[in-house]
Amino acid sequence: MGNAIFFNTFKTKSRYYFHLVSKMGIWAHKLSELSAEEKISGYGTKTDRLGRAGEYRRMCRRAMKKADKYLAMAIAAMEEEK
């Protein structure tokens, strides 16, 4: 069942991996915006705000690492498809 959905939607592995790259990029962008907003928000003490902002930054870095991994997988899949 999962393979049928995969091939009906994306047709190739490289398209699927490029989709994941864009998804991770969007998620990382949202996390960086949340980090910036958290630093200037009035909610909680300064230490709390900076701690939450730091957590968002770490999550952003993880999302970008995943995007890099998916990009490498997409390039490898494109080479296979040739």
Coordinates of N, CA and C in Angstrom, one line a residue:
M1 N 0.8 -1.2 0.0 CA 0.0 0.0 0.0 C 0.9 1.2 0.0
G2 N 1.9 1.3 0.8 CA 2.7 2.4 0.9 C 3.5 2.7 -0.4
N3 N 3.9 1.7 -1.1 CA 4.6 1.9 -2.3 C 3.7 2.5 -3.4
A4 N 2.4 2.0 -3.4 CA 1.5 2.5 -4.4 C 1.2 4.0 -4.2
I5 N 1.1 4.5 -2.9 CA 0.9 5.9 -2.7 C 2.2 6.6 -3.1
F6 N 3.3 6.1 -2.8 CA 4.6 6.7 -3.1 C 4.7 7.0 -4.6
F7 N 4.4 5.9 -5.4 CA 4.6 6.0 -6.9 C 3.5 6.8 -7.5
N8 N 2.3 6.8 -7.0 CA 1.3 7.7 -7.5 C 1.5 9.1 -7.3
T9 N 2.1 9.4 -6.2 CA 2.3 10.8 -5.8 C 3.6 11.4 -6.5
F10 N 4.7 10.7 -6.3 CA 6.0 11.3 -6.7 C 6.6 10.7 -7.9
K11 N 6.3 9.5 -8.3 CA 6.8 8.7 -9.5 C 8.2 8.3 -9.4
T12 N 9.1 9.1 -8.8 CA 10.5 8.7 -8.7 C 11.0 9.0 -7.3
K13 N 12.1 8.3 -6.9 CA 12.7 8.5 -5.6 C 13.2 9.9 -5.5
S14 N 13.8 10.4 -6.5 CA 14.5 11.7 -6.4 C 13.4 12.8 -6.2
R15 N 12.3 12.7 -6.8 CA 11.2 13.7 -6.5 C 10.8 13.7 -5.1
Y16 N 10.7 12.5 -4.5 CA 10.3 12.3 -3.1 C 11.3 13.0 -2.2
Y17 N 12.6 12.7 -2.5 CA 13.6 13.3 -1.6 C 13.7 14.8 -1.8
F18 N 13.5 15.3 -3.0 CA 13.5 16.8 -3.1 C 12.3 17.4 -2.4
H19 N 11.2 16.6 -2.3 CA 10.0 17.1 -1.5 C 10.4 17.2 -0.1
L20 N 11.1 16.2 0.4 CA 11.5 16.2 1.8 C 12.5 17.3 2.1
V21 N 13.4 17.6 1.2 CA 14.3 18.7 1.3 C 13.5 20.0 1.5
S22 N 12.5 20.3 0.7 CA 11.8 21.5 0.8 C 11.0 21.6 2.0
K23 N 10.5 20.4 2.5 CA 9.7 20.4 3.7 C 10.6 20.7 4.9
M24 N 11.8 20.2 4.9 CA 12.7 20.4 6.0 C 13.2 21.9 6.0
G25 N 13.4 22.5 4.8 CA 13.8 23.9 4.7 C 12.7 24.8 5.2
I26 N 11.4 24.5 4.9 CA 10.3 25.3 5.4 C 10.2 25.2 6.9
W27 N 10.4 24.0 7.5 CA 10.4 23.8 8.9 C 11.5 24.6 9.6
A28 N 12.7 24.5 9.0 CA 13.9 25.2 9.6 C 13.6 26.7 9.6
H29 N 13.0 27.2 8.5 CA 12.7 28.7 8.4 C 11.7 29.1 9.5
K30 N 10.7 28.3 9.7 CA 9.7 28.6 10.8 C 10.4 28.6 12.1
L31 N 11.3 27.6 12.4 CA 11.9 27.5 13.7 C 12.8 28.7 13.9
S32 N 13.5 29.2 12.9 CA 14.4 30.3 13.1 C 13.5 31.6 13.4
E33 N 12.4 31.7 12.7 CA 11.5 32.8 13.1 C 11.0 32.7 14.5
L34 N 10.6 31.5 15.0 CA 10.2 31.3 16.3 C 11.3 31.7 17.3
S35 N 12.5 31.4 17.0 CA 13.7 31.7 17.8 C 13.8 33.2 18.0
A36 N 13.7 33.9 16.9 CA 13.8 35.4 16.9 C 12.7 36.0 17.7
E37 N 11.5 35.5 17.5 CA 10.3 36.1 18.2 C 10.4 35.8 19.7
E38 N 11.0 34.6 20.1 CA 11.1 34.2 21.5 C 12.0 35.2 22.2
K39 N 13.1 35.6 21.6 CA 14.1 36.5 22.2 C 13.4 37.8 22.7
I40 N 12.5 38.3 21.9 CA 11.9 39.6 22.2 C 10.5 39.5 22.8
S41 N 10.0 38.3 23.0 CA 8.7 38.2 23.6 C 8.7 38.6 25.1
G42 N 7.6 39.0 25.6 CA 7.6 39.4 27.0 C 7.2 38.3 28.0
Y43 N 7.1 37.1 27.5 CA 6.6 36.0 28.3 C 7.8 35.3 29.0
G44 N 7.7 35.3 30.3 CA 8.7 34.6 31.1 C 10.0 35.5 31.4
T45 N 10.9 34.9 32.2 CA 12.1 35.7 32.5 C 13.0 35.6 31.3
K46 N 14.1 36.4 31.3 CA 15.0 36.5 30.2 C 15.7 35.1 30.0
T47 N 16.0 34.5 31.1 CA 16.7 33.2 31.0 C 15.8 32.2 30.3
D48 N 14.5 32.2 30.7 CA 13.5 31.3 30.0 C 13.4 31.6 28.6
R49 N 13.3 32.8 28.2 CA 13.2 33.2 26.8 C 14.4 32.8 26.0
L50 N 15.6 33.0 26.5 CA 16.8 32.6 25.8 C 16.9 31.1 25.7
G51 N 16.5 30.4 26.7 CA 16.5 29.0 26.7 C 15.6 28.4 25.6
R52 N 14.4 29.0 25.5 CA 13.5 28.5 24.5 C 14.0 28.9 23.1
A53 N 14.6 30.1 23.0 CA 15.1 30.5 21.7 C 16.3 29.6 21.3
G54 N 17.1 29.2 22.2 CA 18.2 28.2 22.0 C 17.7 26.9 21.5
E55 N 16.6 26.4 22.1 CA 16.0 25.1 21.7 C 15.5 25.2 20.3
Y56 N 14.9 26.3 19.9 CA 14.4 26.5 18.6 C 15.6 26.5 17.6
R57 N 16.7 27.1 18.0 CA 17.9 27.1 17.1 C 18.4 25.7 16.9
R58 N 18.5 24.9 18.0 CA 19.0 23.6 17.9 C 18.1 22.7 17.0
M59 N 16.8 22.9 17.1 CA 15.8 22.2 16.3 C 16.0 22.6 14.8
C60 N 16.3 23.9 14.6 CA 16.5 24.4 13.2 C 17.7 23.7 12.6
R61 N 18.8 23.6 13.4 CA 20.0 23.0 12.9 C 19.8 21.5 12.6
R62 N 19.0 20.8 13.4 CA 18.7 19.4 13.1 C 17.9 19.3 11.8
A63 N 16.9 20.2 11.6 CA 16.2 20.2 10.4 C 17.0 20.4 9.2
M64 N 18.0 21.3 9.3 CA 18.9 21.6 8.2 C 19.8 20.4 7.9
K65 N 20.3 19.7 8.9 CA 21.1 18.5 8.7 C 20.3 17.4 8.0
K66 N 19.0 17.3 8.4 CA 18.1 16.3 7.7 C 18.0 16.7 6.2
A67 N 17.8 18.0 6.0 CA 17.7 18.5 4.6 C 18.9 18.2 3.8
D68 N 20.1 18.4 4.4 CA 21.3 18.0 3.7 C 21.4 16.5 3.4
K69 N 21.0 15.7 4.3 CA 21.0 14.3 4.1 C 20.0 13.9 2.9
Y70 N 18.8 14.5 3.0 CA 17.8 14.2 1.9 C 18.3 14.7 0.6
L71 N 19.0 15.8 0.5 CA 19.5 16.3 -0.7 C 20.6 15.4 -1.3
A72 N 21.4 14.8 -0.5 CA 22.4 13.9 -1.0 C 21.7 12.6 -1.5
M73 N 20.7 12.2 -0.8 CA 19.9 11.0 -1.2 C 19.2 11.3 -2.6
A74 N 18.7 12.5 -2.7 CA 18.0 12.8 -4.0 C 19.0 12.9 -5.2
I75 N 20.2 13.4 -4.9 CA 21.2 13.4 -6.0 C 21.6 12.0 -6.4
A76 N 21.8 11.1 -5.4 CA 22.1 9.7 -5.6 C 21.0 9.0 -6.4
A77 N 19.8 9.3 -6.0 CA 18.6 8.7 -6.7 C 18.6 9.2 -8.2
M78 N 18.9 10.5 -8.4 CA 18.9 11.0 -9.8 C 20.0 10.3 -10.6
E79 N 21.1 10.1 -10.0 CA 22.2 9.4 -10.8 C 21.7 7.9 -11.1
E80 N 21.0 7.3 -10.2 CA 20.5 5.9 -10.5 C 19.5 5.9 -11.6
E81 N 18.7 7.0 -11.7 CA 17.6 7.1 -12.6 C 18.0 7.3 -14.1
K82 N 19.3 7.8 -14.2 CA 19.8 8.1 -15.5 C 19.9 6.9 -16.4

